[in-house]
PDB file of N, CA and C in Angstrom:
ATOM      1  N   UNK A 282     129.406 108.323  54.141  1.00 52.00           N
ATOM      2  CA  UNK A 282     129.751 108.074  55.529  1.00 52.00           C
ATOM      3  C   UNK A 282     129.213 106.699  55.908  1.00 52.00           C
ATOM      4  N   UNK A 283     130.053 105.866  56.889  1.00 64.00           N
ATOM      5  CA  UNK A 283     129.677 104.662  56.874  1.00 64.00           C
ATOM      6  C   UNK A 283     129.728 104.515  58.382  1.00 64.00           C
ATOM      7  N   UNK A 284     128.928 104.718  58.667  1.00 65.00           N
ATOM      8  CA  UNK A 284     128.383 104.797  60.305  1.00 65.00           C
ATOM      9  C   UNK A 284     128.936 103.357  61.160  1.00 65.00           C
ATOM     10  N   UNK A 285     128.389 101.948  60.636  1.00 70.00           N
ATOM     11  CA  UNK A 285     128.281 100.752  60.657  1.00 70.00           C
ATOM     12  C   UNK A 285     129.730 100.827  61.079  1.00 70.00           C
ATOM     13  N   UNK A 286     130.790 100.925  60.063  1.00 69.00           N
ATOM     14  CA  UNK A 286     132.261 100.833  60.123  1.00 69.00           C
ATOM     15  C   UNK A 286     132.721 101.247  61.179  1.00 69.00           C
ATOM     16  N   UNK A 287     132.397 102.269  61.280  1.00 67.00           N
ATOM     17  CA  UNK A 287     132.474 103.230  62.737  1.00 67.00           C
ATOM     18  C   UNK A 287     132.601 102.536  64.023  1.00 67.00           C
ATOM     19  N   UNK A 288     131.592 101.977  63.759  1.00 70.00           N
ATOM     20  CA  UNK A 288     130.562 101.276  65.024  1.00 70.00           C
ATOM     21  C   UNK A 288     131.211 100.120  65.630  1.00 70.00           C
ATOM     22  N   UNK A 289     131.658  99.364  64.268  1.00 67.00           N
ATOM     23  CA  UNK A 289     132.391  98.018  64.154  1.00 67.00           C
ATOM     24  C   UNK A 289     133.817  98.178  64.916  1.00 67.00           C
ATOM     25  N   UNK A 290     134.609  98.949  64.544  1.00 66.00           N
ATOM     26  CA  UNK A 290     136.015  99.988  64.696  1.00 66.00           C
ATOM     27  C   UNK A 290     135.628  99.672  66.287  1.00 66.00           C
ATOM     28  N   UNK A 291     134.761 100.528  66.998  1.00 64.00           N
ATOM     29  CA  UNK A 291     134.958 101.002  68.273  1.00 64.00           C
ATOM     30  C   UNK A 291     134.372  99.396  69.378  1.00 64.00           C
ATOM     31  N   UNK A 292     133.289  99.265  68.680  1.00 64.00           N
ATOM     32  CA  UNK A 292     133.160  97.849  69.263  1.00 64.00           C
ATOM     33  C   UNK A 292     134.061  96.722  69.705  1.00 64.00           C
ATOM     34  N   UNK A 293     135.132  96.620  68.559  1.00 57.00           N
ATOM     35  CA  UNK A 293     135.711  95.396  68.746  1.00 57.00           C
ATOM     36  C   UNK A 293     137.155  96.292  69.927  1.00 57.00           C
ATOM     37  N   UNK A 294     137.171  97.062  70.469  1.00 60.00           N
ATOM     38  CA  UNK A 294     137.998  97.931  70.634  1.00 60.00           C
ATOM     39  C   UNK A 294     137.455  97.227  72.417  1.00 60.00           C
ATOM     40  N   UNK A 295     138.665  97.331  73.605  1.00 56.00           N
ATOM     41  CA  UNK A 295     138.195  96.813  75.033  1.00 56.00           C
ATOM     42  C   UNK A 295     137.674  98.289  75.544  1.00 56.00           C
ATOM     43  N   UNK A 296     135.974  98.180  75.839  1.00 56.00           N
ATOM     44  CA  UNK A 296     135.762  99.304  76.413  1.00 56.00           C
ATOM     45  C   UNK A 296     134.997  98.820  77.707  1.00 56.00           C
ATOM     46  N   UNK A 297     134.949  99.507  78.655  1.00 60.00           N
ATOM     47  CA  UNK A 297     134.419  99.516  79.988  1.00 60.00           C
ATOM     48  C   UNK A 297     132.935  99.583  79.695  1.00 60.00           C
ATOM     49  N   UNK A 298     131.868  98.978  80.719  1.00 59.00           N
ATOM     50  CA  UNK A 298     130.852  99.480  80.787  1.00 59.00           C
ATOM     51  C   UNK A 298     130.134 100.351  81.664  1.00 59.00           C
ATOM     52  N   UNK A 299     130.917 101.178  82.124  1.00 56.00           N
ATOM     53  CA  UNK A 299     130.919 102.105  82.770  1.00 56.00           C
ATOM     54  C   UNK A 299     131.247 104.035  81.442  1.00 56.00           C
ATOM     55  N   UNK A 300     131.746 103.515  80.408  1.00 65.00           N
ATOM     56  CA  UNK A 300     131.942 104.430  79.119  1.00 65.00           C
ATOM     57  C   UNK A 300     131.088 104.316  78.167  1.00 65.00           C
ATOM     58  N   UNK A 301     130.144 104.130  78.243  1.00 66.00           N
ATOM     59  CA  UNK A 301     128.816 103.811  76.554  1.00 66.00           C
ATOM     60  C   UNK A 301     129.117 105.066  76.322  1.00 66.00           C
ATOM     61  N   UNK A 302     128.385 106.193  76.987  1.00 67.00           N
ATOM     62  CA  UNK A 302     128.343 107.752  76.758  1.00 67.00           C
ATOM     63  C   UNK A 302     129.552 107.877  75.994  1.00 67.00           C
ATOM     64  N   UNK A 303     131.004 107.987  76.504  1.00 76.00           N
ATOM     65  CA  UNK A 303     132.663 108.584  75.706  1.00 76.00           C
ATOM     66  C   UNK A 303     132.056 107.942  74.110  1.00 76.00           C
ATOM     67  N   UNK A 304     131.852 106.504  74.001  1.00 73.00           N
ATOM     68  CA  UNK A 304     131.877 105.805  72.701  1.00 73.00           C
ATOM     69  C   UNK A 304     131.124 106.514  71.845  1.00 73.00           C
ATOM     70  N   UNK A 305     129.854 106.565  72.686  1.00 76.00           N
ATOM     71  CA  UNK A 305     128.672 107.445  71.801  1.00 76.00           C
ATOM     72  C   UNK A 305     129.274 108.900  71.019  1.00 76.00           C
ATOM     73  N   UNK A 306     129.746 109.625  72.220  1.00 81.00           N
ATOM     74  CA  UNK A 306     129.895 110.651  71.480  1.00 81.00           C
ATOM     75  C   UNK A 306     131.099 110.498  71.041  1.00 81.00           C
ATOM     76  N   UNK A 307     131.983 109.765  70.835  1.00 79.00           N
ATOM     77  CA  UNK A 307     133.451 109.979  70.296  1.00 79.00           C
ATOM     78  C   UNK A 307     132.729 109.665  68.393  1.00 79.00           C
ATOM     79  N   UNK A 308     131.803 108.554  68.518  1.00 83.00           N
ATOM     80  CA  UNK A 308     131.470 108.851  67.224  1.00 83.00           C
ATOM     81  C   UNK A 308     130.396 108.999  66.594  1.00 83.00           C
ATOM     82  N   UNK A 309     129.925 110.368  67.705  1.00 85.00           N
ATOM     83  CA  UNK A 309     129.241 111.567  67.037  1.00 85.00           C
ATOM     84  C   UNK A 309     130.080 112.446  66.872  1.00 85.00           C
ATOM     85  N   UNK A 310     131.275 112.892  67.078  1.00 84.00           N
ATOM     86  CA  UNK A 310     132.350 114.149  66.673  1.00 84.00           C
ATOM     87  C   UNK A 310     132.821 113.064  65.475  1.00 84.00           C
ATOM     88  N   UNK A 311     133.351 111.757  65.390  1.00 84.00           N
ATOM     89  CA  UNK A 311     133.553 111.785  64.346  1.00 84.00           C
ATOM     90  C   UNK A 311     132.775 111.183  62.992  1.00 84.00           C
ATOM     91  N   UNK A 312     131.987 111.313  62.779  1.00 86.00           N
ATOM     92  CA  UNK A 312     130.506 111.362  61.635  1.00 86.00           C
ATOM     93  C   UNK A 312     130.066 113.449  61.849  1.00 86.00           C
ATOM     94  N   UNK A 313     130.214 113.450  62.735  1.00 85.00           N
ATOM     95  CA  UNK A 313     129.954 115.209  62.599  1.00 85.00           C
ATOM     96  C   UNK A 313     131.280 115.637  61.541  1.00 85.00           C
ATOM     97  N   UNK A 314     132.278 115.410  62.095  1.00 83.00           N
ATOM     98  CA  UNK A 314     134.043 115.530  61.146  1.00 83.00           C
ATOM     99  C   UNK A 314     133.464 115.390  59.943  1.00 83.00           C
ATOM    100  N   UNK A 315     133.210 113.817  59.464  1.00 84.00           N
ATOM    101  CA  UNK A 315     132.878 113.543  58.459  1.00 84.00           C
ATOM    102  C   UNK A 315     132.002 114.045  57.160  1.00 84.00           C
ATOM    103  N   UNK A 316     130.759 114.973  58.055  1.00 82.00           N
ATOM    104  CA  UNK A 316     130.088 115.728  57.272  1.00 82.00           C
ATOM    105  C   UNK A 316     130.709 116.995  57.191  1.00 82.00           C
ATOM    106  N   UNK A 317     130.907 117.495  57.992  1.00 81.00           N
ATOM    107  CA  UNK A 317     131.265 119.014  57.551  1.00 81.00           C
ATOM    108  C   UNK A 317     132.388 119.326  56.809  1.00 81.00           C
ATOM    109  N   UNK A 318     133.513 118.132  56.660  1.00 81.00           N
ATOM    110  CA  UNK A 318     134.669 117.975  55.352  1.00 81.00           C
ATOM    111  C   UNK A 318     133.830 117.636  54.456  1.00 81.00           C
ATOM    112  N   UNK A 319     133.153 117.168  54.141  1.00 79.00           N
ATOM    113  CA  UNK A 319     131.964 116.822  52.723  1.00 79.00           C
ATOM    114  C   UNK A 319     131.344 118.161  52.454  1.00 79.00           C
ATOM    115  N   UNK A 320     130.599 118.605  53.302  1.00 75.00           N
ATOM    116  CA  UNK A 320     129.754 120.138  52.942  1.00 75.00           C
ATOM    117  C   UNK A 320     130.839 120.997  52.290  1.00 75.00           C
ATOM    118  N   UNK A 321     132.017 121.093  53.410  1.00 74.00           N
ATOM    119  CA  UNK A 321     132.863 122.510  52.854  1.00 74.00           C
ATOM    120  C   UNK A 321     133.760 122.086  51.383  1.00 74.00           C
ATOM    121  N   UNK A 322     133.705 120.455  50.966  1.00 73.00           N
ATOM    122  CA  UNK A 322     134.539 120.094  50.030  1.00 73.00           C
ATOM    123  C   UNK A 322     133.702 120.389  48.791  1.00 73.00           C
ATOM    124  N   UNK A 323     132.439 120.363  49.110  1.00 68.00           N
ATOM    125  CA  UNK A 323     131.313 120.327  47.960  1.00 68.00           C
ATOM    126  C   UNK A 323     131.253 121.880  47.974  1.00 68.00           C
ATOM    127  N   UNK A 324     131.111 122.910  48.991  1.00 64.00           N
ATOM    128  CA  UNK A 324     130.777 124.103  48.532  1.00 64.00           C
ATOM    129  C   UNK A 324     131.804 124.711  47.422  1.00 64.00           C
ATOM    130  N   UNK A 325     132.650 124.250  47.776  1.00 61.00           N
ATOM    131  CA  UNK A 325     134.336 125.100  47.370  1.00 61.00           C
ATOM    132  C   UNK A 325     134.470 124.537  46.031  1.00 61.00           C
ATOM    133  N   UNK A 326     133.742 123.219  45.631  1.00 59.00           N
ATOM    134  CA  UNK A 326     133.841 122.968  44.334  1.00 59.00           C
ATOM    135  C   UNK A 326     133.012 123.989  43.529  1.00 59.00           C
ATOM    136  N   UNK A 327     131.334 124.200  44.601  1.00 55.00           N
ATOM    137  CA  UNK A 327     130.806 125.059  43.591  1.00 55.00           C
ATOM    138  C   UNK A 327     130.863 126.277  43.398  1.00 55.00           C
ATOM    139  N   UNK A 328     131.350 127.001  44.240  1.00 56.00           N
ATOM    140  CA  UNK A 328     132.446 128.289  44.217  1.00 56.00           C
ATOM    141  C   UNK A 328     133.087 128.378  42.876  1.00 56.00           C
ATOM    142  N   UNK A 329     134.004 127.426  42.814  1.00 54.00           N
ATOM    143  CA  UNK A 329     134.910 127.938  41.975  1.00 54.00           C
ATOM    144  C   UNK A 329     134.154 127.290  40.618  1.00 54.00           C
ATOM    145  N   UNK A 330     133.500 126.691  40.305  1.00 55.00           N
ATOM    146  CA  UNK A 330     132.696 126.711  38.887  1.00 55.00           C
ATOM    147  C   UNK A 330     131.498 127.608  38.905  1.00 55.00           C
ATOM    148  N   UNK A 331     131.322 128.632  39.918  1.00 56.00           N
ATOM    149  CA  UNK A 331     130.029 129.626  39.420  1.00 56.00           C
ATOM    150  C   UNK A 331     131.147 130.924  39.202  1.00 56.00           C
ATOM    151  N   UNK A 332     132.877 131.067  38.539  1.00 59.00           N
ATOM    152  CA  UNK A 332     133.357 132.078  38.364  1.00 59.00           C
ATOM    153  C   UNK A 332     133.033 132.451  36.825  1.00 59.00           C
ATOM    154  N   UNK A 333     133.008 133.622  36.717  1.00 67.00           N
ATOM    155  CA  UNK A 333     132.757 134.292  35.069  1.00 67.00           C
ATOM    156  C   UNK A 333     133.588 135.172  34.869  1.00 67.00           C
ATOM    157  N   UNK A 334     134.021 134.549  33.311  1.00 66.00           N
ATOM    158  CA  UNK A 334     135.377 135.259  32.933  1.00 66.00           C
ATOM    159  C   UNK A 334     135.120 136.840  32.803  1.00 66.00           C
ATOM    160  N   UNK A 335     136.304 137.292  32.674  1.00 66.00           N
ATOM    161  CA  UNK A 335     136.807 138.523  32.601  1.00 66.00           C
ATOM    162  C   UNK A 335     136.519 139.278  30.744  1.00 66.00           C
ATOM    163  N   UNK A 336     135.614 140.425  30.741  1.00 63.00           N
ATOM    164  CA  UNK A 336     136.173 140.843  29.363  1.00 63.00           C
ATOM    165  C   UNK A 336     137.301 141.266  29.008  1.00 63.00           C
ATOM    166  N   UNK A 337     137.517 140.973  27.448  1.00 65.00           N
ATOM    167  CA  UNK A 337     138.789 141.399  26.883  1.00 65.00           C
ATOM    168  C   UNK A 337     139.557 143.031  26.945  1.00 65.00           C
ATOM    169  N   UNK A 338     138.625 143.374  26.747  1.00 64.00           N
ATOM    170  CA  UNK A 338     138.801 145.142  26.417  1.00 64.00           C
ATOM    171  C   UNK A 338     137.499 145.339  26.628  1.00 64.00           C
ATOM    172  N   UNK A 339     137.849 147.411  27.304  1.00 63.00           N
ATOM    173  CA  UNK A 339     136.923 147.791  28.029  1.00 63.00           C
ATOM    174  C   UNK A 339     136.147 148.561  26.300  1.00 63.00           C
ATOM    175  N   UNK A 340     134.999 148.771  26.830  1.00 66.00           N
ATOM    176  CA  UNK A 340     134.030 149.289  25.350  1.00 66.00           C
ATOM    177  C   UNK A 340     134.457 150.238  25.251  1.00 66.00           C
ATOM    178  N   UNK A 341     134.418 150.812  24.358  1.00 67.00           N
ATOM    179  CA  UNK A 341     135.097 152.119  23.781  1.00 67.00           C
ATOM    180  C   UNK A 341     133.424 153.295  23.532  1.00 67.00           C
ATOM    181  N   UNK A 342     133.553 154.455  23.932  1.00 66.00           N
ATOM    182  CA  UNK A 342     132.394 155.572  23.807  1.00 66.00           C
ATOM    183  C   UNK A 342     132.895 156.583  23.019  1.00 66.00           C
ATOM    184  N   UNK A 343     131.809 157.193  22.542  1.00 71.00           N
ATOM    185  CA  UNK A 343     132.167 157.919  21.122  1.00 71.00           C
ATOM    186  C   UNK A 343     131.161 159.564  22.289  1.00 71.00           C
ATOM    187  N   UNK A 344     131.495 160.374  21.643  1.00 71.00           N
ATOM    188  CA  UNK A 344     131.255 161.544  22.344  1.00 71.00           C
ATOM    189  C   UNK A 344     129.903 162.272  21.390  1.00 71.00           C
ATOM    190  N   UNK A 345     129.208 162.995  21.493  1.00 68.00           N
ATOM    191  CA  UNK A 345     127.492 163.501  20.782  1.00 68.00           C
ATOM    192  C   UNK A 345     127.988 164.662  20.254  1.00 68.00           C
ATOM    193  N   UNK A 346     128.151 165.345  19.346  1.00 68.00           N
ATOM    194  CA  UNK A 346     127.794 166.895  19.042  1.00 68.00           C
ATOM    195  C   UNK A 346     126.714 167.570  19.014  1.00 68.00           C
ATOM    196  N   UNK A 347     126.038 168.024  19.690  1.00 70.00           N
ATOM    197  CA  UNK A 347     124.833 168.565  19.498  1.00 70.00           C
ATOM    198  C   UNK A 347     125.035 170.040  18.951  1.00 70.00           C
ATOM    199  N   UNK A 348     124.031 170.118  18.369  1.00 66.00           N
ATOM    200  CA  UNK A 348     124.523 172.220  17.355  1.00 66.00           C
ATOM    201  C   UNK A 348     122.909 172.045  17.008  1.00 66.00           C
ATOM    202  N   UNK A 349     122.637 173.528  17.874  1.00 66.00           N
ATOM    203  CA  UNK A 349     121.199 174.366  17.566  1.00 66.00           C
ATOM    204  C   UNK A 349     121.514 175.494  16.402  1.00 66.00           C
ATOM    205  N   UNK A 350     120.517 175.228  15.340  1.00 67.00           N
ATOM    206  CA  UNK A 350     120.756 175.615  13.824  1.00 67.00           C
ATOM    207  C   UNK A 350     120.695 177.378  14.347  1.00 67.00           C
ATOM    208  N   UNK A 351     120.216 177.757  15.142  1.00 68.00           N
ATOM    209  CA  UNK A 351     120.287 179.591  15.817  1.00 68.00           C
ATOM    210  C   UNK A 351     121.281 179.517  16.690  1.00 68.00           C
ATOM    211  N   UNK A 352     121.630 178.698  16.976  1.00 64.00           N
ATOM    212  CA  UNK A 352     122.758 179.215  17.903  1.00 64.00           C
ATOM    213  C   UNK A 352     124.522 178.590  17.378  1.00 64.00           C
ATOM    214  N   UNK A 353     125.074 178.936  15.774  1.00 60.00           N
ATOM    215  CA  UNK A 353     126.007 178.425  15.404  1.00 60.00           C
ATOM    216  C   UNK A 353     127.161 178.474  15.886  1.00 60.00           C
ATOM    217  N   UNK A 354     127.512 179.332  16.837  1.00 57.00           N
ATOM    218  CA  UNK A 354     128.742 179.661  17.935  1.00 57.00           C
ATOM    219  C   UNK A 354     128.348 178.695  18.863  1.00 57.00           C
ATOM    220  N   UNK A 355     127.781 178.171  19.434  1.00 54.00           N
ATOM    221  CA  UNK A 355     128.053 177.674  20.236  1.00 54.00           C
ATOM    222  C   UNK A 355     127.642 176.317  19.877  1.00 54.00           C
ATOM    223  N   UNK A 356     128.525 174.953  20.402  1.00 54.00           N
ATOM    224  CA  UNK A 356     128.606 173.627  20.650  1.00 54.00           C
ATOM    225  C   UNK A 356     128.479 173.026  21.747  1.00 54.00           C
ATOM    226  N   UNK A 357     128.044 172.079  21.817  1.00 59.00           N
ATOM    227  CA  UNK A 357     127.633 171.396  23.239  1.00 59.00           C
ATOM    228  C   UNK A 357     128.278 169.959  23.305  1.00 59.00           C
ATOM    229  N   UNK A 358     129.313 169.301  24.041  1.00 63.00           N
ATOM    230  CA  UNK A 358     129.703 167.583  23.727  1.00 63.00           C
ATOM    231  C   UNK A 358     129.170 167.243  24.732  1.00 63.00           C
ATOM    232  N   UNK A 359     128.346 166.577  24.552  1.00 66.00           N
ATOM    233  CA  UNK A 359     127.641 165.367  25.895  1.00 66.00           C
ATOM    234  C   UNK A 359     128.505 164.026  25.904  1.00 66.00           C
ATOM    235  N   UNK A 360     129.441 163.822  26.849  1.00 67.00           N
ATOM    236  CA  UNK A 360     129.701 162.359  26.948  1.00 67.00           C
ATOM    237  C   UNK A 360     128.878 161.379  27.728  1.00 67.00           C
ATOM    238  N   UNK A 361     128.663 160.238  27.124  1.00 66.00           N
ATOM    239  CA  UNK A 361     128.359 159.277  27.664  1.00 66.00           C
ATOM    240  C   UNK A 361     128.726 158.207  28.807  1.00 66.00           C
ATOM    241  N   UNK A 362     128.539 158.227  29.944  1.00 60.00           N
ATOM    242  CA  UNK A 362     129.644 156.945  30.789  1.00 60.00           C
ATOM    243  C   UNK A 362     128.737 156.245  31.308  1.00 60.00           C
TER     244      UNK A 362
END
């Protein structure tokens, strides 16, 4: 941001001296403009480079048999998720 330029711009421009205040703040809204298109241009860059890809395929789970050596009728499958 180049404030000076600004300054130069409005200076050479026919203003009343009865308007300092309008000048003043006309460029404080625009140096305020100026930053907050910089902040939101810089966030949005780093937005989109903190994304992380996607896996390929989901993991695949395998299922447990459990079997109590006294109890041969009966089976138990515990899945995992």
């Amino acid at each position: 941001m180049d404030l000076e330029h600004a300054e130069k711009v409005l200076s050479m421009q026919d203003t009343d001296e009865a308007e300092p205040a309008k000048v003043g703040e006309v460029i404080e809204v625009v140096t305020s403009a100026k930053l907050m298109t910089e902040v939101v241009t810089t966030a949005a860059t780093t937005i989109t480079a903190a994304q992380m890809p996607k896996d390929s395929a989901p993991r695949r789970r395998r299922g447990v048999i459990i079997q109590d050596p006294k109890e041969t009728a009966i089976a138990s499958v515990i899945m995992h998720s």
